[in-house]
Coordinates of C-alpha atoms in Angstrom, one line a residue:
M9 CA 117.4 104.9 115.7
I10 CA 117.4 108.3 117.3
M11 CA 119.6 109.8 114.7
N12 CA 119.6 112.6 112.2
K13 CA 118.8 110.8 108.9
Q14 CA 120.2 113.6 106.7
I15 CA 123.6 113.3 108.3
I16 CA 123.4 109.5 108.1
Y17 CA 122.7 109.5 104.3
A18 CA 125.2 112.2 103.6
V19 CA 127.9 110.2 105.3
A20 CA 126.9 107.0 103.5
L21 CA 126.9 108.8 100.1
C22 CA 130.3 110.2 100.7
L23 CA 131.8 106.9 101.7
V24 CA 130.2 104.9 98.9
T25 CA 130.8 107.3 96.0
G26 CA 133.8 109.4 97.1
I27 CA 132.1 112.5 95.8
V28 CA 134.4 115.6 95.7
G29 CA 133.3 118.1 98.4
C30 CA 132.2 115.5 100.9
T31 CA 134.9 116.7 103.2
D32 CA 132.8 119.8 103.9
I33 CA 129.9 117.6 105.0
L34 CA 132.0 115.3 107.1
D35 CA 133.9 118.1 108.8
K36 CA 130.8 119.8 110.0
N37 CA 130.2 119.9 113.8
E38 CA 127.6 117.1 113.7
P39 CA 127.3 113.9 115.9
G40 CA 130.7 112.3 116.1
N41 CA 132.6 115.0 114.2
I42 CA 133.2 112.4 111.5
N43 CA 136.3 112.7 109.3
P44 CA 136.8 110.5 106.3
E45 CA 140.3 109.5 107.5
D46 CA 139.0 107.8 110.7
I47 CA 135.4 106.8 109.9
W48 CA 136.3 103.1 110.5
S49 CA 138.5 103.8 113.5
N50 CA 135.6 105.0 115.7
E51 CA 132.5 102.9 116.5
E52 CA 130.2 106.0 116.7
S53 CA 131.1 107.2 113.2
A54 CA 131.1 103.6 111.8
N55 CA 127.6 103.2 113.2
L56 CA 126.5 106.3 111.3
Y57 CA 127.3 104.5 108.1
I58 CA 125.7 101.3 109.4
N59 CA 122.5 103.2 110.2
S60 CA 122.1 104.1 106.6
L61 CA 122.0 100.5 105.7
Y62 CA 119.1 99.5 108.0
G63 CA 116.5 101.1 105.9
I64 CA 117.7 100.1 102.4
R65 CA 114.9 97.8 101.6
P66 CA 112.6 96.6 104.4
D67 CA 110.9 93.5 103.1
G68 CA 107.7 93.9 105.0
G69 CA 105.3 96.5 106.2
F70 CA 101.8 96.6 107.5
G71 CA 99.4 95.0 105.1
N72 CA 102.0 94.2 102.4
N73 CA 100.9 91.4 100.1
A74 CA 97.6 91.1 101.8
G75 CA 95.8 91.4 98.5
N76 CA 98.1 88.7 97.0
S77 CA 96.5 86.1 99.3
D78 CA 93.2 85.2 100.9
E79 CA 93.8 87.8 103.6
S80 CA 92.3 90.9 101.9
D81 CA 90.6 91.8 98.7
G82 CA 92.5 93.3 95.7
N83 CA 92.9 92.6 92.0
S84 CA 96.4 91.3 91.7
A85 CA 98.4 89.9 88.8
F86 CA 100.0 87.6 91.4
I87 CA 96.8 85.9 92.5
Y88 CA 95.3 85.6 89.1
G89 CA 98.4 84.2 87.4
E90 CA 99.0 87.3 85.1
L91 CA 102.6 88.2 86.0
T92 CA 105.1 89.0 83.3
A93 CA 108.8 88.6 83.6
D94 CA 109.2 92.2 84.6
D95 CA 106.5 92.5 87.3
V96 CA 108.8 91.5 90.1
G97 CA 111.7 93.8 89.8
T98 CA 113.6 93.2 93.1
Y99 CA 116.6 91.8 91.2
S100 CA 118.1 95.1 90.1
Q101 CA 121.1 97.4 90.0
S102 CA 119.8 99.4 92.9
Y103 CA 119.3 96.3 95.0
Y104 CA 122.9 95.2 94.4
A105 CA 124.0 98.8 95.0
G106 CA 122.7 98.3 98.5
I107 CA 124.6 95.1 98.9
R108 CA 127.7 96.9 97.7
D109 CA 127.3 99.4 100.5
I110 CA 127.2 96.6 103.0
N111 CA 130.2 95.0 101.5
I112 CA 132.1 98.3 101.9
A113 CA 131.2 98.3 105.6
I114 CA 132.5 94.7 106.0
K115 CA 135.7 95.4 104.1
E116 CA 136.5 98.7 105.8
A117 CA 135.5 97.7 109.4
K118 CA 137.9 94.7 109.2
R119 CA 140.9 96.9 108.4
G120 CA 139.8 99.9 110.5
D121 CA 141.4 100.8 113.8
M122 CA 138.4 100.2 116.2
Q123 CA 138.7 98.3 119.4
P124 CA 138.1 94.6 118.8
E125 CA 134.7 94.5 120.6
A126 CA 133.5 97.6 118.8
R127 CA 134.7 96.2 115.4
E128 CA 132.7 93.0 116.1
R129 CA 129.5 94.9 116.9
V130 CA 129.8 96.8 113.6
L131 CA 130.7 93.7 111.6
G132 CA 127.9 91.8 113.3
Q133 CA 125.3 94.3 112.1
A134 CA 126.8 94.4 108.6
H135 CA 126.8 90.6 108.2
F136 CA 123.2 90.4 109.4
L137 CA 122.2 93.0 106.9
R138 CA 124.0 91.3 104.0
A139 CA 122.2 88.1 104.9
W140 CA 118.9 89.9 105.0
E141 CA 119.4 91.5 101.6
Y142 CA 120.4 88.2 100.0
W143 CA 117.4 86.5 101.6
G144 CA 115.2 89.0 99.9
L145 CA 116.5 87.9 96.6
L146 CA 116.7 84.2 97.2
K147 CA 113.1 83.7 98.4
R148 CA 111.9 85.4 95.2
Y149 CA 114.3 83.9 92.6
G150 CA 116.3 81.0 94.1
G151 CA 120.0 81.2 93.5
V152 CA 121.5 84.6 92.5
P153 CA 125.0 85.9 92.2
H154 CA 126.3 86.1 95.8
I155 CA 128.9 89.0 95.7
K156 CA 131.0 89.6 98.8
K157 CA 133.2 92.4 97.6
P158 CA 132.3 96.0 96.7
V159 CA 131.1 96.1 93.1
N160 CA 129.5 99.1 91.6
P161 CA 126.6 97.8 89.5
F162 CA 126.1 101.2 87.8
S163 CA 129.6 101.4 86.4
D164 CA 130.5 97.7 86.1
E165 CA 128.5 95.1 84.3
L166 CA 126.7 93.0 86.9
S167 CA 127.2 89.9 84.9
F168 CA 128.1 87.4 87.5
P169 CA 126.5 84.0 86.9
R170 CA 123.8 82.8 89.3
E171 CA 125.0 80.5 92.0
A172 CA 123.2 77.3 93.1
T173 CA 120.4 78.0 95.6
S174 CA 122.0 75.6 98.1
Q175 CA 125.3 77.5 97.9
V176 CA 123.6 80.9 98.5
I177 CA 121.6 79.4 101.4
N178 CA 124.9 78.3 103.0
E179 CA 126.5 81.8 102.4
I180 CA 123.5 83.5 104.1
V181 CA 123.6 81.1 107.0
A182 CA 127.4 81.7 107.4
D183 CA 126.7 85.5 107.5
L184 CA 124.1 84.9 110.2
D185 CA 126.4 82.6 112.2
T186 CA 129.1 85.3 112.1
A187 CA 126.6 88.0 113.1
R188 CA 125.4 85.9 116.0
S189 CA 129.0 85.4 117.3
Y190 CA 129.7 89.2 117.1
L191 CA 126.4 90.8 118.2
P192 CA 125.4 91.5 121.8
A193 CA 122.3 90.1 123.5
S194 CA 120.9 93.6 123.7
W195 CA 121.8 97.3 123.2
P196 CA 121.4 100.3 125.4
E197 CA 118.0 101.9 125.3
N198 CA 119.2 104.8 123.0
E199 CA 120.3 102.2 120.5
L200 CA 116.9 100.4 120.3
G201 CA 116.4 98.9 116.8
R202 CA 119.9 97.5 116.2
V203 CA 120.0 93.8 115.5
T204 CA 121.0 91.4 118.3
R205 CA 122.4 87.9 118.4
G206 CA 118.9 86.7 119.0
A207 CA 117.8 88.4 115.7
A208 CA 120.5 86.6 113.8
A209 CA 119.5 83.2 115.3
A210 CA 115.9 83.8 114.6
L211 CA 116.4 84.8 111.0
K212 CA 118.6 81.7 110.5
G213 CA 115.7 79.6 111.8
R214 CA 113.2 81.3 109.4
I215 CA 115.4 80.9 106.4
L216 CA 116.2 77.2 107.0
L217 CA 112.4 76.6 107.6
Y218 CA 111.8 78.0 104.1
W219 CA 114.7 75.8 102.7
A220 CA 113.0 72.8 104.1
S221 CA 109.5 73.8 102.9
P222 CA 107.9 72.4 99.7
Q223 CA 108.8 75.5 97.7
F224 CA 112.5 74.7 97.9
N225 CA 112.2 71.0 99.0
P226 CA 109.6 69.3 96.9
D227 CA 111.1 65.9 97.6
G228 CA 110.8 66.4 101.3
D229 CA 114.5 65.9 102.2
Q230 CA 114.4 65.2 106.0
Q231 CA 117.9 66.5 106.5
R232 CA 116.7 70.0 105.7
W233 CA 113.9 69.6 108.2
Q234 CA 116.3 68.5 110.9
R235 CA 118.5 71.4 110.1
A236 CA 115.6 73.8 110.4
Y237 CA 114.5 72.2 113.7
T238 CA 118.0 72.5 115.2
A239 CA 118.3 76.2 114.1
N240 CA 114.8 77.1 115.5
K241 CA 115.4 75.2 118.7
E242 CA 118.7 77.1 119.3
A243 CA 117.0 80.4 118.4
K244 CA 114.3 79.9 121.0
Q245 CA 116.8 78.9 123.7
L246 CA 118.9 81.9 123.0
L247 CA 116.0 84.3 122.9
D248 CA 114.7 82.9 126.2
Q249 CA 118.1 83.3 127.7
D250 CA 118.3 86.9 126.5
G251 CA 114.9 87.9 127.9
Y252 CA 112.6 87.7 124.9
G253 CA 109.1 86.2 125.2
L254 CA 105.4 86.4 124.3
Y255 CA 104.0 89.9 125.0
P256 CA 100.8 89.4 127.1
N257 CA 98.8 92.2 125.4
F258 CA 98.2 91.0 121.8
G259 CA 96.5 94.3 120.9
R260 CA 99.5 96.4 121.8
I261 CA 102.4 94.3 120.4
F262 CA 103.1 97.0 117.8
L263 CA 102.2 99.9 120.0
D264 CA 104.4 99.3 123.1
E265 CA 107.8 100.1 121.8
G266 CA 110.7 97.7 122.6
N267 CA 108.5 95.0 124.3
Q268 CA 109.9 91.6 124.8
S269 CA 108.4 90.1 121.6
Y270 CA 110.3 92.5 119.3
I271 CA 113.2 90.6 117.6
F272 CA 113.9 92.9 114.7
G273 CA 112.0 95.4 112.5
E274 CA 112.0 99.0 111.6
L275 CA 111.5 101.9 114.0
F276 CA 109.3 104.9 113.0
S277 CA 108.6 108.2 114.8
N278 CA 106.4 111.2 114.0
T279 CA 108.0 113.4 116.8
T280 CA 109.4 116.8 116.0
G281 CA 112.7 116.4 114.0
E282 CA 112.2 112.7 113.2
Q283 CA 109.2 112.3 110.9
I284 CA 110.1 108.7 109.8
V285 CA 106.5 107.7 109.2
H286 CA 104.1 105.6 107.2
G287 CA 100.3 105.6 106.5
W288 CA 99.0 102.4 108.0
E289 CA 96.6 104.2 110.4
S290 CA 95.0 105.9 107.4
S291 CA 94.8 102.6 105.5
L292 CA 92.9 100.8 108.2
R293 CA 90.5 103.5 109.5
P294 CA 87.1 103.8 107.8
P295 CA 86.2 106.8 105.6
A296 CA 83.6 107.7 108.3
V297 CA 86.6 108.8 110.4
N298 CA 88.7 110.2 107.5
G299 CA 90.7 107.1 106.8
S300 CA 90.9 105.4 103.4
G301 CA 89.8 102.0 104.6
S302 CA 91.9 100.4 101.8
V303 CA 93.0 97.2 103.6
T304 CA 89.9 95.1 104.2
P305 CA 89.8 91.6 105.6
T306 CA 88.0 88.9 103.7
W307 CA 85.2 86.7 105.0
E308 CA 87.8 83.8 104.7
L309 CA 90.0 85.5 107.3
V310 CA 87.1 86.3 109.5
K311 CA 86.1 82.6 109.5
A312 CA 89.6 81.4 110.2
F313 CA 89.5 82.7 113.8
P314 CA 88.4 80.0 116.2
T315 CA 85.9 80.3 119.0
A316 CA 86.9 81.4 122.5
N317 CA 87.4 77.7 123.3
G318 CA 89.9 77.4 120.4
L319 CA 87.6 75.2 118.3
S320 CA 87.2 75.8 114.6
I321 CA 83.8 77.4 113.8
D322 CA 83.1 74.3 111.6
D323 CA 83.5 72.0 114.6
P324 CA 80.1 70.6 115.7
A325 CA 81.1 71.2 119.3
A326 CA 81.8 74.9 118.7
T327 CA 79.5 77.5 120.0
Y328 CA 79.2 79.5 116.9
D329 CA 76.3 81.5 115.4
S330 CA 76.8 82.3 111.7
T331 CA 74.4 85.3 112.0
K332 CA 76.2 86.7 115.1
F333 CA 79.6 85.7 113.8
Y334 CA 81.3 88.2 116.2
K335 CA 80.2 86.3 119.4
N336 CA 82.4 84.0 121.4
R337 CA 85.5 84.3 119.2
D338 CA 89.3 84.0 119.9
P339 CA 90.2 87.3 121.7
R340 CA 92.6 88.0 118.8
F341 CA 89.7 88.4 116.5
Y342 CA 88.6 91.6 118.2
Q343 CA 92.1 93.1 117.9
T344 CA 92.4 92.2 114.2
I345 CA 88.9 92.6 112.7
A346 CA 86.7 95.6 112.8
F347 CA 83.1 94.6 112.0
N348 CA 79.8 96.3 111.6
A349 CA 78.5 98.1 114.7
M350 CA 81.4 97.1 117.0
N351 CA 82.8 99.5 119.6
W352 CA 85.9 101.2 117.9
T353 CA 86.6 104.6 119.3
F354 CA 89.1 107.2 118.2
S355 CA 90.4 109.9 120.5
D356 CA 89.3 113.0 118.5
Y357 CA 86.5 111.9 116.3
A358 CA 84.1 114.8 116.3
D359 CA 80.8 113.0 117.0
D360 CA 82.4 110.9 119.8
R361 CA 80.5 107.9 118.6
R362 CA 81.1 104.5 120.2
Q363 CA 79.9 102.5 117.3
Y364 CA 80.4 102.6 113.5
Q365 CA 78.1 101.1 111.0
Y366 CA 79.4 99.9 107.6
Y367 CA 76.2 98.4 106.1
V368 CA 76.1 99.1 102.4
D369 CA 72.5 99.2 101.2
G370 CA 70.6 102.4 100.2
S371 CA 70.4 103.6 103.8
T372 CA 74.1 103.3 104.5
V373 CA 76.0 105.6 106.8
E374 CA 79.2 104.6 105.2
P375 CA 80.8 107.3 102.9
S376 CA 81.6 106.2 99.4
G377 CA 84.9 104.4 99.0
G378 CA 84.3 102.2 102.0
T379 CA 84.9 98.5 102.6
D380 CA 84.3 96.0 99.8
T381 CA 84.2 93.1 102.2
G382 CA 82.1 94.4 105.1
F383 CA 85.1 94.5 107.4
Y384 CA 88.0 96.8 108.3
T385 CA 91.4 95.9 109.7
R386 CA 92.1 96.8 113.3
K387 CA 95.6 95.2 113.6
A388 CA 98.1 97.6 115.0
S389 CA 95.6 100.5 115.1
N390 CA 96.4 103.2 117.6
P391 CA 93.2 105.0 118.6
D392 CA 95.2 107.8 120.3
I393 CA 96.6 109.1 117.0
P394 CA 94.8 112.2 116.0
T395 CA 92.9 112.4 112.7
S396 CA 95.4 115.0 111.4
Q397 CA 98.3 112.5 111.8
I398 CA 96.9 109.3 110.5
G399 CA 98.7 109.6 107.2
N400 CA 102.0 110.2 108.9
T401 CA 102.2 107.9 111.9
G402 CA 105.1 106.4 113.8
T403 CA 103.9 102.9 114.8
D404 CA 106.9 100.6 114.6
W405 CA 107.0 97.7 112.2
I406 CA 108.0 94.4 113.7
E407 CA 109.4 92.1 111.0
M408 CA 110.0 89.2 113.3
R409 CA 108.6 88.6 116.8
Y410 CA 108.9 85.9 119.3
A411 CA 105.6 84.1 118.3
E412 CA 107.0 83.5 114.9
V413 CA 110.0 81.7 116.3
L414 CA 107.6 79.5 118.3
L415 CA 105.6 78.6 115.2
N416 CA 108.7 78.1 113.1
L417 CA 109.9 75.7 115.8
A418 CA 106.5 74.0 115.9
E419 CA 106.5 73.4 112.1
A420 CA 110.0 72.0 112.1
A421 CA 109.3 69.9 115.2
N422 CA 106.3 68.4 113.5
A423 CA 108.2 67.6 110.4
T424 CA 110.8 65.7 112.4
E425 CA 108.1 63.7 114.4
R426 CA 108.4 65.7 117.6
R427 CA 104.6 66.2 117.7
Q428 CA 104.4 67.1 121.4
E429 CA 106.9 69.9 121.0
A430 CA 104.8 71.3 118.2
Y431 CA 101.7 71.2 120.4
N432 CA 103.7 73.0 123.2
Q433 CA 104.5 76.0 120.9
I434 CA 100.9 76.5 119.7
T435 CA 99.3 76.1 123.1
A436 CA 101.7 78.7 124.5
I437 CA 100.5 81.2 121.9
R438 CA 96.9 80.3 122.5
Q439 CA 97.3 80.7 126.2
R440 CA 98.7 84.2 125.7
A441 CA 95.8 85.0 123.4
G442 CA 93.3 84.2 126.2
I443 CA 91.7 81.1 124.7
N444 CA 90.1 78.8 127.2
P445 CA 92.4 75.8 127.9
G446 CA 89.6 73.2 128.0
F447 CA 89.5 70.1 130.1
D448 CA 92.5 68.6 128.2
G449 CA 94.7 71.8 128.3
L450 CA 94.9 71.8 124.5
Y451 CA 93.3 75.2 124.0
G452 CA 90.9 73.8 121.4
L453 CA 93.5 71.9 119.4
E454 CA 92.5 68.4 118.3
A455 CA 94.3 65.7 120.3
N456 CA 96.6 63.2 118.7
M457 CA 97.0 64.9 115.3
N458 CA 99.1 63.3 112.7
R459 CA 101.7 65.2 110.7
E460 CA 99.4 66.5 108.0
Q461 CA 96.8 67.6 110.5
M462 CA 99.4 69.4 112.5
V463 CA 100.6 71.3 109.4
D464 CA 97.1 72.5 108.9
A465 CA 96.8 73.6 112.5
I466 CA 100.1 75.5 112.3
M467 CA 99.2 77.2 109.1
R468 CA 95.8 78.3 110.6
E469 CA 97.6 79.6 113.7
R470 CA 100.0 81.6 111.5
Q471 CA 97.1 83.0 109.5
I472 CA 95.4 84.2 112.7
E473 CA 98.4 85.4 114.7
F474 CA 100.2 87.2 111.9
A475 CA 97.2 88.6 109.9
F476 CA 98.4 91.7 108.0
E477 CA 102.0 91.2 109.0
N478 CA 103.2 90.2 105.5
K479 CA 103.4 86.5 106.4
R480 CA 100.3 84.9 104.8
Y481 CA 101.3 85.3 101.2
W482 CA 104.8 83.9 101.7
D483 CA 103.4 81.0 103.8
L484 CA 101.0 80.1 101.0
R485 CA 103.8 80.2 98.5
R486 CA 106.4 78.2 100.4
R487 CA 103.9 75.5 101.4
N488 CA 102.4 75.2 97.9
L489 CA 99.0 76.1 99.4
F490 CA 97.8 78.2 96.5
K491 CA 97.9 75.0 94.4
E492 CA 96.6 72.7 97.1
K493 CA 93.9 74.8 98.7
L494 CA 93.2 78.1 97.1
N495 CA 93.3 77.8 93.3
G496 CA 89.8 77.6 91.8
T497 CA 88.3 79.3 94.9
R498 CA 87.1 82.9 95.3
R499 CA 87.5 85.4 98.2
H500 CA 84.4 86.8 99.8
G501 CA 83.0 89.6 101.8
L502 CA 80.0 89.7 104.1
R503 CA 77.8 92.6 103.0
I504 CA 75.7 93.8 105.9
N505 CA 72.3 95.2 104.8
F506 CA 70.1 97.4 106.9
T507 CA 66.7 95.8 107.2
G508 CA 65.0 98.1 109.7
S509 CA 62.0 100.3 108.7
D510 CA 63.1 103.6 110.3
H511 CA 66.7 104.4 109.6
D512 CA 66.6 107.8 111.4
Q513 CA 65.2 106.3 114.5
F514 CA 67.9 103.6 114.5
I515 CA 70.6 106.3 114.2
S516 CA 69.3 108.2 117.1
A517 CA 69.0 105.2 119.4
R518 CA 71.9 102.9 118.2
D519 CA 74.3 103.8 121.1
T520 CA 71.8 102.4 123.5
M521 CA 71.3 99.1 121.7
S522 CA 73.3 95.9 122.2
L523 CA 75.0 94.2 119.2
D524 CA 72.7 91.3 119.5
Y525 CA 69.6 93.5 119.3
M526 CA 70.9 95.3 116.3
Y527 CA 71.8 92.1 114.4
D528 CA 68.4 90.6 115.3
N529 CA 66.4 93.6 114.3
Y530 CA 68.3 95.8 111.9
F531 CA 71.1 93.8 110.1
E532 CA 71.2 90.9 107.7
G533 CA 74.4 89.5 106.2
E534 CA 74.8 88.6 102.5
M535 CA 78.0 86.8 101.3
V536 CA 79.4 88.4 98.2
S537 CA 82.4 87.4 96.0
V538 CA 85.2 89.9 95.7
D539 CA 86.7 87.9 92.9
Q540 CA 83.9 88.5 90.5
E541 CA 85.7 88.1 87.2
Q542 CA 87.8 85.1 87.9
A543 CA 88.8 82.6 90.6
I544 CA 92.2 82.5 92.3
N545 CA 94.8 81.0 89.9
Y546 CA 98.4 81.2 91.3
P547 CA 100.5 79.0 89.2
Q548 CA 102.6 76.7 91.3
P549 CA 105.4 75.7 91.0
K550 CA 106.1 78.3 88.3
Y551 CA 105.5 81.3 90.7
N552 CA 107.6 79.7 93.4
F553 CA 110.6 81.4 91.7
F554 CA 110.1 84.5 89.7
A555 CA 111.6 85.6 86.4
I556 CA 114.8 87.7 86.2
P557 CA 113.7 91.1 84.8
T558 CA 114.5 91.7 81.1
S559 CA 116.7 94.7 81.8
V560 CA 119.0 92.5 83.9
L561 CA 119.3 89.9 81.2
Q562 CA 120.1 92.4 78.6
R563 CA 123.0 94.0 80.4
S564 CA 124.2 90.8 82.2
P565 CA 124.5 88.0 79.6
E566 CA 125.9 85.5 82.1
V567 CA 122.7 85.6 84.2
E568 CA 120.3 82.8 83.2
Q569 CA 116.6 83.1 83.2
T570 CA 114.6 81.0 85.7
M571 CA 113.3 77.7 84.5
G572 CA 109.5 77.8 83.8
W573 CA 109.7 81.3 82.3
Q574 CA 110.5 82.1 78.7
N575 CA 113.9 80.8 77.7
G576 CA 114.6 79.8 81.2
T577 CA 117.5 77.5 81.9
F578 CA 118.4 78.1 85.6
D579 CA 117.1 75.5 88.0
P580 CA 116.3 77.2 91.3
L581 CA 115.9 73.8 93.1
Q582 CA 119.6 73.0 92.8

């Protein structure tokens, strides 16, 4: 939003707490000239309160949970099965305080004196945000207390019993249906970032897909899959009607603000007076250009990308050279993975070098603290951001984009034996990516796949399309893929060693050399494990639903611990 955040939060604090002296803040000559008496009688002032709710707890973020999966390296209590009951602290007083703020908005907007259409727009946003907050709890814990009235968790004992997961799912879906009925198809340009009816429909589709997935649905109830299919089909139809679609330039999806793939997310800006920023650009850039290089792709992710014909690199028909792994790959590979000696320029890098070497032997040009896997992340990198700003950058976070709706639909269509419809969604994404269609128009997909083969194809497509978008970890969890495919394995990197005889001569001439010449004459790859002490061990189904923190149990005796954890009695599958 193009708003003054200090005013937003001051207004929110006054309305939520009733602090004495807030009248002075509200009476100041600021946007809307807000007065406490008529805050809910004016859409502009009501939206100031709503604005403060948008940023309560964004669930995602660039690179979030990458180290908890096979996407990136990282030593994690999650991936090694070492979590304690208190390591996932989302269920908390502060989280429910955020829900209370949303409940205040719903209660007050209903009895305020706004015009009906204005009231609906305000309520639509609030219902969406309440659904989003409860979804954050439910996907971690299963059923939780679903409170729909303002309750102050800091002064009242938050000791409501946990509700059945199925009941909370229905409450969330009801909020999203209400939001969809109230929200507009789009907002004016100066209101970019507010949720739309398409966002409500898309989130409903995502949630019902989870509800049908093995995490929540180990017995494979087909009614849940049909419900997920219907929701995602409706979401796609509504989004198409409202002008959403696949953005043709994959590399600029996050950089071109407000493009047609953006369904909902979080807006950032580092312009004067805004400074709502994050440090993703620093996290992905190598130390050679003053970044931290802390988010590094694994060799497993590198191998997941197909060839330019869409074929798996393991397919005998694929044109793949394991030594020159960078050749002839899915175009998305080059927008996601930064590899040794590739062209990756930054606008103000002092030496104006085209190419960066990350090889790690004794002749390395990589400063200390560089990549552990031989690769860096290029996803959502903006080369025009100056070095001085890489720790405070304004690239927008897209929590949900149009491609996810297509793949959600594909997964539900496949589960309900609509195989061709599943093919259609994946081929649309691969066509946009620039993969060659092939003689059969399947863009490298295997023909006549059965249900299980199609699940594998969809999961691989999600792994590629959404790399470093905080999707992979949750997909592995909801599909029980840690247990089925990853446990007992180790993540790897590809260390690139320099094998030439004259390092200085190479440095002076490298910008005139082709990649192939360098890899033939100067580089040699060596696969190394980044899980040196132990293999992946993510306990499923135990970790499908986390423990309620001890502090919550101590002050809220009616809240049961999750089954599978110490003294757990609450069944999250009900």
